[in-house]
Amino acid sequence: MPDNTLTHTDHTFGFSTEQVHSGHRGDPGHGASITPLYLSAGFVFDDFDHAQARFAGADPGYVYSRINNPTNAAVEQVLAALDHGVGATLVGSGQAAVSTGLLGVLKSGDHVLSAPSIYEGTRALFRGNFRRFGIDVEFVERPNDPDDWHRRVRPNTRLFYGEAIPNPKNDLIDIEAIADAAHANSVPFAIDSTLTTPYLLRPIDFGADIVLHSTSKFLAGHGNSIGGVVVDAGRFDWAAHPDRYPHLHEPIHAGTGDLTTWIDKFGVKANFAFTRAVVAGRLGPSLSPFNAFLLQQGIETLSLRVDRHSRNALALATWLEQQPEVSGVDYPGLQSNPYYPLAQKYLPRGQGSVFAFTLAGGLEAARTFYDAVEVFTRMTHVGDVRSLILHPPTTTHSKLSPAERDQAGIHPGLIRLSVGIEDAEDLIAGLDRAFRVLRGENPPPLRGRGETAAPTQADGL
Ligand code: PLP
């Protein structure tokens, strides 16, 4: 099968070209222009020797879709290219990406340092599941002070962790400073970059070693599928630390007499190979090729969508800041925001589209606003083409204690928006209506959705 993948021998392609062409397999059999959807559990062997060669890796073809699949492989290639990684492993969800990516590195008895503002599902994974596995996750208090990371390092610390754009507060972390602190302590830095996507930020360019994404959000982009990916930078010197990462220094095929280790065979890609084969391959959180196909369709328009998402978000944040009922807007694209300088460094193309604002009127104001808003869809999800609205204090962050919520800045009047790609003026009109209800006015419903009569059977006659 000819390899249609772009090469970089004498030219570096732009992001939008890469997102369309990288990893593209084509369909030599029939001439389809897009990578076909291979919905097949297994792949046929020609004969006895062929089966043996496939299992031995001597024949590079596919064996079984839990391990690899041509549709998934094409998407893995484009994601690795877009994030400047050496390899990517698709898994069934963003949560699976976090657990797979981290369990590739960690074992019972290890200690992890994490930035404090992270997705609540990941916090629950750390506090519950990882604790049961004997992995202790400690949260630093001042993530942008490298000393706070340095002084908490213990002899058993094995990983630093953070999120590129923590939601809902957008309290950005200084990725380069944390990566430097991790490397000074001989541990890798893993980062969940779901809310930036590689279009806004490539954490690997700033020193991150492992990048995780929930592809359910902007990458797939249309709210149609759950997925995740682990991308490896292939740069951390695993070979230098047999005491810290002993699994990579053990034979790949223990008990066979073959003493080749992961480091021997894969070098700087050892962690990528181990995570893929041993963690993803054996725990089995594989992504369905169907979802990989949907994901690929999304990736092809990523830059266009994320540009529009970010422009809309800045317009809405600017408008919200001017509303008298609003006591704060957590969007780092606003010059008034304390994270504006970090956003200028790490997110010059746009500052994303998931942010929160706080209504001074507290819980009751949030309730009235939430029920009165139009155009926005009331849903817990982000990165959808549709604009979404959520009240984190009573939903995603309801399991935190009031003191923890207060400390995280999740006040009762806080509302989270995931700004979509609709027309900004319509989104503002939808929000404006909710403010008018809050002010005791009785605004009519907006024109648009619902006003056009549904077609009746007679219309079709
Ligand atoms: N990471 C971040 C930053 C998220 O926002 C989410 C989900 O909201 C996840 C990980 C988990 O992703 P998924 O829902 O695809 O499991």
Coordinates of C-alpha atoms and ligand atoms in Angstrom, one line a residue:
M1 CA 0.0 0.0 0.0
P2 CA 1.6 3.4 -1.0
D3 CA 2.3 5.7 1.9
N4 CA 0.5 9.0 1.3
T5 CA 1.8 10.5 4.5
L6 CA 3.4 13.9 4.1
T7 CA 7.1 14.0 4.5
H8 CA 9.2 16.9 5.7
T9 CA 12.4 16.4 3.7
D10 CA 12.7 19.9 2.4
H11 CA 9.7 21.8 3.6
T12 CA 7.7 22.2 6.8
F13 CA 4.0 22.3 6.2
G14 CA 1.7 24.6 8.0
F15 CA -0.8 23.4 10.7
S16 CA -3.8 23.4 8.4
T17 CA -2.1 21.4 5.7
E18 CA -0.9 18.9 8.3
Q19 CA -4.3 18.5 9.9
V20 CA -5.7 17.5 6.5
H21 CA -2.9 15.4 5.0
S22 CA -0.8 13.9 7.9
G23 CA -1.4 10.3 8.5
H24 CA -3.7 10.1 5.5
R25 CA -3.8 6.6 4.1
G26 CA -6.0 7.0 1.1
D27 CA -7.6 3.9 -0.4
P28 CA -5.6 2.5 -3.2
G29 CA -8.1 -0.3 -3.7
H30 CA -11.1 1.9 -4.6
G31 CA -9.8 5.5 -4.7
A32 CA -11.7 6.9 -1.7
S33 CA -10.2 10.3 -0.8
I34 CA -10.4 9.8 2.9
T35 CA -8.9 7.1 5.1
P36 CA -11.6 4.3 5.1
L37 CA -13.3 3.1 8.3
Y38 CA -12.0 -0.4 9.0
L39 CA -14.6 -1.8 11.3
S40 CA -12.9 -5.1 11.7
A41 CA -12.0 -6.9 15.0
G42 CA -9.2 -8.9 13.4
F43 CA -7.1 -9.0 10.2
V44 CA -6.8 -12.1 8.1
F45 CA -3.5 -14.1 7.8
D46 CA -2.7 -15.7 4.4
D47 CA -1.3 -18.9 6.0
F48 CA 0.6 -20.4 8.9
D49 CA 3.9 -18.5 8.3
H50 CA 2.1 -15.2 7.7
A51 CA 0.3 -15.6 11.1
Q52 CA 3.6 -16.3 12.8
A53 CA 5.4 -13.4 11.1
R54 CA 2.6 -11.0 12.1
F55 CA 2.9 -12.0 15.8
A56 CA 6.7 -11.8 15.7
G57 CA 6.5 -8.3 14.2
A58 CA 8.4 -9.4 11.1
D59 CA 5.4 -8.6 9.0
P60 CA 4.2 -5.0 9.8
G61 CA 0.5 -5.6 9.1
Y62 CA -2.4 -5.5 11.5
V63 CA -3.4 -8.4 13.8
Y64 CA -6.3 -7.3 16.1
S65 CA -8.0 -4.0 16.7
R66 CA -7.5 -3.8 20.4
I67 CA -3.8 -3.5 19.6
N68 CA -3.9 -1.6 16.3
N69 CA -6.2 -0.8 13.4
P70 CA -5.6 1.1 10.1
T71 CA -8.2 3.8 10.8
N72 CA -6.8 4.4 14.3
A73 CA -3.2 4.3 13.0
A74 CA -3.9 7.1 10.5
V75 CA -5.4 9.3 13.3
E76 CA -2.5 8.5 15.7
Q77 CA -0.1 9.6 13.0
V78 CA -1.8 13.0 12.5
L79 CA -2.1 13.6 16.3
A80 CA 1.6 12.8 16.9
A81 CA 2.6 15.1 14.0
L82 CA 0.4 18.0 15.1
D83 CA 1.7 17.7 18.7
H84 CA 5.3 17.3 17.7
G85 CA 5.5 13.9 19.4
V86 CA 7.2 10.7 18.3
G87 CA 4.1 8.6 18.7
A88 CA 0.4 8.7 19.8
T89 CA -1.8 6.0 21.3
L90 CA -5.6 6.4 20.9
V91 CA -7.8 5.2 23.8
G92 CA -11.5 5.2 24.6
S93 CA -11.8 8.5 26.5
G94 CA -9.9 11.4 27.9
Q95 CA -10.1 9.7 31.3
A96 CA -8.5 6.6 29.7
A97 CA -5.8 8.8 28.3
V98 CA -4.9 10.2 31.7
S99 CA -5.0 6.8 33.4
T100 CA -3.1 5.0 30.5
G101 CA -0.5 7.8 30.1
L102 CA 0.2 8.0 33.8
L103 CA 0.1 4.2 34.6
G104 CA 2.8 3.8 31.9
V105 CA 5.2 5.6 34.2
L106 CA 3.9 5.0 37.7
K107 CA 3.8 2.0 40.0
S108 CA 2.7 1.3 43.6
G109 CA 4.8 3.3 46.0
D110 CA 5.3 6.3 43.7
H111 CA 4.6 9.9 44.5
V112 CA 3.3 12.4 42.0
L113 CA 3.2 16.2 42.2
S114 CA 0.2 17.8 40.5
A115 CA -0.9 21.4 39.9
P116 CA -4.0 22.1 42.0
S117 CA -6.4 23.2 39.2
I118 CA -7.3 20.1 37.3
Y119 CA -10.4 18.4 35.8
E120 CA -12.5 17.0 38.7
G121 CA -12.7 13.6 37.1
T122 CA -8.9 13.4 37.2
R123 CA -8.8 14.7 40.8
A124 CA -11.2 11.8 41.7
L125 CA -9.0 9.4 39.8
F126 CA -6.0 10.5 41.8
R127 CA -7.7 10.7 45.1
G128 CA -9.6 7.4 44.8
N129 CA -8.2 4.9 42.2
F130 CA -4.6 5.9 42.3
R131 CA -4.6 5.9 46.1
R132 CA -5.9 2.4 46.0
F133 CA -3.1 1.4 43.7
G134 CA -0.6 2.8 46.2
I135 CA 0.2 5.9 44.1
D136 CA 0.2 9.1 46.2
V137 CA -0.7 12.4 44.4
E138 CA 0.1 15.6 46.2
F139 CA -1.1 19.0 45.0
V140 CA 1.2 22.0 45.0
E141 CA -0.3 25.2 46.3
R142 CA 1.5 27.8 44.1
P143 CA 2.0 26.0 40.7
N144 CA 3.7 29.0 39.1
D145 CA 6.4 29.1 41.8
P146 CA 9.0 26.5 40.8
D147 CA 10.2 26.4 44.4
D148 CA 6.9 25.0 45.5
W149 CA 7.5 22.0 43.2
H150 CA 11.1 21.6 44.2
R151 CA 10.6 21.6 48.0
R152 CA 7.8 19.0 47.8
V153 CA 9.9 16.5 45.8
R154 CA 10.5 13.2 47.7
P155 CA 12.8 10.3 47.0
N156 CA 9.9 8.5 45.4
T157 CA 8.6 11.3 43.3
R158 CA 8.2 10.0 39.7
L159 CA 6.1 12.5 37.8
F160 CA 4.9 16.1 37.6
Y161 CA 1.4 16.8 36.3
G162 CA -0.7 19.7 35.2
E163 CA -3.3 21.0 32.7
A164 CA -2.6 23.5 29.9
I165 CA -5.8 25.4 30.4
P166 CA -7.4 24.4 33.7
N167 CA -11.2 24.9 33.6
P168 CA -13.3 26.6 34.7
K169 CA -11.0 29.3 36.2
N170 CA -8.4 29.4 33.4
D171 CA -5.6 29.8 36.0
L172 CA -2.8 29.1 33.5
I173 CA 0.3 27.3 34.5
D174 CA 3.8 28.3 33.5
I175 CA 4.5 25.1 31.5
E176 CA 8.2 25.8 30.7
A177 CA 9.0 26.6 34.4
I178 CA 7.3 23.4 35.6
A179 CA 9.0 21.3 32.9
D180 CA 12.3 22.7 34.0
A181 CA 11.6 21.9 37.6
A182 CA 10.6 18.4 36.7
H183 CA 13.7 17.8 34.7
A184 CA 15.9 19.3 37.4
N185 CA 14.5 16.6 39.6
S186 CA 14.9 13.8 37.0
V187 CA 11.2 13.2 36.5
P188 CA 9.0 13.7 33.4
F189 CA 6.3 16.3 33.1
A190 CA 2.8 15.1 31.9
I191 CA 0.2 17.6 30.8
D192 CA -3.4 17.4 29.9
S193 CA -3.8 19.8 26.9
T194 CA -7.4 19.0 26.1
L195 CA -8.6 22.6 26.1
T196 CA -5.8 24.0 23.9
T197 CA -5.5 21.3 21.3
P198 CA -2.2 21.3 19.3
Y199 CA -3.5 24.2 17.3
L200 CA -3.3 26.7 20.2
L201 CA -0.4 25.1 22.1
R202 CA 2.2 22.3 21.7
P203 CA 3.3 21.6 25.3
I204 CA 6.2 19.4 23.9
D205 CA 7.8 22.6 22.4
F206 CA 7.9 24.0 26.0
G207 CA 9.4 20.8 27.6
A208 CA 6.5 18.5 28.4
D209 CA 7.3 14.8 28.0
I210 CA 3.8 13.3 27.8
V211 CA 0.7 15.1 26.4
L212 CA -2.8 13.9 27.1
H213 CA -6.0 15.0 25.4
S214 CA -9.7 14.1 25.7
T215 CA -10.4 14.0 22.0
S216 CA -14.1 14.1 22.9
K217 CA -13.8 17.9 23.0
F218 CA -12.3 20.2 20.3
L219 CA -10.4 17.5 18.4
A220 CA -13.5 15.6 17.5
G221 CA -15.3 18.9 17.8
H222 CA -18.9 18.1 17.1
G223 CA -20.0 16.5 20.3
N224 CA -20.5 13.1 18.6
S225 CA -17.9 10.8 20.2
I226 CA -15.8 10.1 23.3
G227 CA -12.1 9.4 22.9
G228 CA -8.6 10.2 24.2
V229 CA -5.0 10.2 23.1
V230 CA -1.6 9.9 24.8
V231 CA 1.3 11.6 22.9
D232 CA 4.9 11.0 23.8
A233 CA 7.6 13.6 23.2
G234 CA 10.3 10.8 23.0
R235 CA 12.8 13.1 24.8
F236 CA 12.9 12.1 28.5
D237 CA 16.1 10.1 29.3
W238 CA 14.5 7.0 30.7
A239 CA 17.8 5.1 30.2
A240 CA 19.5 7.3 32.8
H241 CA 17.2 6.2 35.6
P242 CA 17.0 2.4 36.0
D243 CA 16.3 2.9 39.7
R244 CA 13.3 5.1 39.1
Y245 CA 11.8 3.5 36.0
P246 CA 12.9 -0.2 36.4
H247 CA 10.1 -1.6 34.2
L248 CA 11.7 -0.1 31.1
H249 CA 15.0 -1.8 32.0
E250 CA 13.4 -5.2 32.2
P251 CA 13.2 -7.8 29.3
I252 CA 10.3 -7.1 27.0
H253 CA 9.6 -10.9 26.7
A254 CA 10.3 -12.0 30.3
G255 CA 10.7 -15.8 30.7
T256 CA 11.7 -16.4 27.0
G257 CA 15.4 -16.1 27.5
D258 CA 15.5 -13.0 25.3
L259 CA 17.0 -10.3 27.5
T260 CA 16.3 -7.3 25.2
T261 CA 14.8 -4.5 27.3
W262 CA 12.4 -1.7 26.4
I263 CA 15.3 0.7 26.5
D264 CA 17.5 -1.6 24.3
K265 CA 14.9 -1.9 21.7
F266 CA 13.2 1.5 21.7
G267 CA 15.6 4.0 23.2
V268 CA 13.9 7.3 23.9
K269 CA 10.7 5.8 22.6
A270 CA 10.7 3.2 25.4
N271 CA 8.0 4.8 27.4
F272 CA 5.8 5.2 24.3
A273 CA 6.3 1.5 23.4
F274 CA 5.6 0.3 26.9
T275 CA 2.6 2.5 27.5
R276 CA 1.1 1.4 24.2
A277 CA 1.8 -2.4 24.4
V278 CA 1.6 -3.1 28.1
V279 CA -0.8 -0.5 29.5
A280 CA -3.2 0.3 26.6
G281 CA -2.7 -3.2 25.1
R282 CA -3.4 -5.1 28.2
L283 CA -5.8 -2.9 30.2
G284 CA -7.6 -2.6 26.9
P285 CA -9.2 0.8 26.7
S286 CA -9.1 0.8 22.9
L287 CA -10.9 3.4 20.8
S288 CA -13.5 2.1 18.4
P289 CA -12.4 2.6 14.8
F290 CA -15.8 4.2 14.3
N291 CA -14.9 6.9 16.8
A292 CA -11.4 7.2 15.3
F293 CA -13.1 7.9 12.0
L294 CA -15.3 10.6 13.5
L295 CA -12.2 12.1 15.2
Q296 CA -10.3 12.2 11.9
Q297 CA -13.2 14.2 10.3
G298 CA -13.0 16.6 13.2
I299 CA -9.3 17.1 13.1
E300 CA -9.4 18.1 9.4
T301 CA -11.2 21.4 10.4
L302 CA -9.5 21.9 13.8
S303 CA -7.7 25.2 13.1
L304 CA -10.8 26.8 11.5
R305 CA -13.0 25.9 14.4
V306 CA -10.6 26.7 17.2
D307 CA -9.9 30.1 15.6
R308 CA -13.6 30.8 15.5
H309 CA -14.2 29.4 19.1
S310 CA -11.4 31.7 20.4
R311 CA -12.6 34.8 18.7
N312 CA -16.1 34.3 19.9
A313 CA -15.0 33.6 23.4
L314 CA -13.0 36.8 23.5
A315 CA -16.0 38.8 22.2
L316 CA -18.3 37.3 24.8
A317 CA -15.8 37.7 27.7
T318 CA -15.3 41.3 26.8
W319 CA -19.0 41.9 26.7
L320 CA -19.6 40.0 30.0
E321 CA -17.0 42.1 31.7
Q322 CA -19.1 45.2 31.1
Q323 CA -22.3 43.8 32.6
P324 CA -23.0 45.3 36.1
E325 CA -24.3 41.9 37.5
V326 CA -20.9 40.3 36.8
S327 CA -18.2 40.4 39.5
G328 CA -15.5 38.6 37.5
V329 CA -14.7 37.0 34.1
D330 CA -12.0 34.2 34.1
Y331 CA -10.7 34.6 30.5
P332 CA -7.0 35.0 30.0
G333 CA -7.4 36.8 26.7
L334 CA -8.7 39.8 28.6
Q335 CA -6.0 42.3 29.5
S336 CA -7.5 42.7 32.9
N337 CA -7.0 39.0 33.7
P338 CA -4.0 38.1 35.9
Y339 CA -3.0 35.3 33.5
Y340 CA -2.9 37.5 30.4
P341 CA 0.9 37.6 30.3
L342 CA 1.1 33.7 30.4
A343 CA -1.6 33.6 27.7
Q344 CA 0.5 35.9 25.5
K345 CA 3.4 33.5 25.9
Y346 CA 1.7 30.2 25.6
L347 CA -1.5 30.9 23.6
P348 CA -0.8 33.7 21.1
R349 CA -3.1 32.2 18.5
G350 CA -6.1 32.4 20.8
Q351 CA -7.0 31.7 24.4
G352 CA -9.5 28.9 24.0
S353 CA -13.2 29.1 24.5
V354 CA -14.1 27.5 27.9
F355 CA -14.3 30.1 30.7
A356 CA -16.3 31.1 33.7
F357 CA -17.9 34.3 34.9
T358 CA -19.4 35.0 38.3
L359 CA -22.7 36.6 39.0
A360 CA -22.5 38.8 42.1
G361 CA -26.1 37.7 43.0
G362 CA -24.8 34.1 43.9
L363 CA -26.7 30.9 43.6
E364 CA -30.2 32.3 43.0
A365 CA -28.9 34.7 40.3
A366 CA -27.1 31.7 38.7
R367 CA -30.3 29.6 38.7
T368 CA -32.4 32.4 37.1
F369 CA -29.7 33.1 34.5
Y370 CA -29.2 29.5 33.6
D371 CA -32.9 28.9 33.1
A372 CA -33.4 32.1 31.0
V373 CA -30.4 31.9 28.7
E374 CA -31.0 31.2 25.0
V375 CA -29.0 29.8 22.1
F376 CA -26.7 28.1 24.7
T377 CA -27.3 24.4 25.3
R378 CA -27.5 23.4 28.9
M379 CA -25.1 20.5 29.1
T380 CA -21.9 19.2 30.8
H381 CA -19.4 19.0 27.9
V382 CA -16.9 21.4 26.3
G383 CA -15.3 22.0 22.9
D384 CA -18.5 21.4 21.0
V385 CA -19.5 23.5 17.9
R386 CA -22.6 24.4 19.9
S387 CA -22.2 26.8 22.8
L388 CA -22.8 25.1 26.1
I389 CA -23.6 26.4 29.6
L390 CA -23.1 24.8 33.1
H391 CA -23.3 25.7 36.7
P392 CA -20.1 24.0 38.2
P393 CA -20.8 24.6 41.9
T394 CA -24.0 22.3 41.7
T395 CA -22.7 19.9 39.1
T396 CA -19.1 19.1 38.2
H397 CA -17.7 20.6 41.5
S398 CA -20.6 19.6 43.8
K399 CA -18.5 16.9 45.4
L400 CA -15.9 19.4 46.7
S401 CA -16.5 20.8 50.2
P402 CA -17.7 24.4 50.3
A403 CA -14.3 25.4 51.7
E404 CA -12.5 23.6 48.8
R405 CA -14.8 25.3 46.3
D406 CA -14.2 28.6 47.9
Q407 CA -10.4 28.1 47.7
A408 CA -10.7 27.1 44.1
G409 CA -12.7 30.3 43.3
I410 CA -15.8 28.3 42.4
H411 CA -18.3 30.6 44.0
P412 CA -22.1 30.0 44.1
G413 CA -22.7 32.5 41.3
L414 CA -20.1 31.0 38.9
I415 CA -21.3 30.0 35.4
R416 CA -19.1 28.1 32.9
L417 CA -19.4 28.7 29.2
S418 CA -18.0 26.6 26.4
V419 CA -18.3 29.0 23.5
G420 CA -19.2 27.5 20.2
I421 CA -18.8 28.6 16.6
E422 CA -22.2 30.3 16.1
D423 CA -22.4 34.0 15.4
A424 CA -21.1 36.0 18.3
E425 CA -24.0 38.5 18.1
D426 CA -26.5 35.7 18.5
L427 CA -24.6 34.3 21.5
I428 CA -24.6 37.8 23.1
A429 CA -28.3 38.1 22.4
G430 CA -28.9 34.8 24.2
L431 CA -26.9 35.9 27.2
D432 CA -28.4 39.4 27.2
R433 CA -31.9 37.9 27.4
A434 CA -30.8 36.1 30.6
F435 CA -29.5 39.3 32.1
R436 CA -32.7 41.0 31.3
V437 CA -34.7 38.3 33.1
L438 CA -32.3 38.8 36.0
R439 CA -33.1 42.5 36.0
G440 CA -36.8 41.7 36.4
E441 CA -37.7 42.5 32.8
N442 CA -39.9 40.2 30.7
P443 CA -38.1 39.9 27.4
P444 CA -39.7 38.0 24.6
P445 CA -38.0 34.7 23.4
L446 CA -35.5 35.3 20.7
R447 CA -36.4 34.7 17.1
G448 CA -34.8 31.6 15.6
R449 CA -34.9 28.1 16.9
G450 CA -38.5 27.0 17.4
E451 CA -40.0 29.8 15.4
T452 CA -40.0 28.0 12.1
A453 CA -42.9 25.6 12.0
A454 CA -41.9 22.0 11.8
P455 CA -42.7 20.5 8.4
T456 CA -45.9 18.5 8.5
Q457 CA -46.7 15.4 6.5
A458 CA -48.8 17.6 4.2
D459 CA -45.7 19.7 3.3
G460 CA -44.1 16.7 1.8
L461 CA -47.1 15.8 -0.5
Ligands
PLP1 N1 -9.4 16.2 30.8 C1 -10.1 17.4 30.7 C2 -9.3 18.7 30.9 C3 -11.4 17.3 30.6 O1 -12.1 18.5 30.5 C4 -12.1 16.1 30.5 C5 -13.6 16.0 30.4 O2 -14.3 16.9 30.5 C6 -11.3 14.9 30.6 C7 -10.0 15.0 30.7 C8 -12.0 13.6 30.4 O3 -12.3 13.4 29.1 P1 -13.4 12.3 28.7 O4 -14.7 12.9 29.1 O5 -13.2 12.2 27.2 O6 -13.2 11.0 29.4

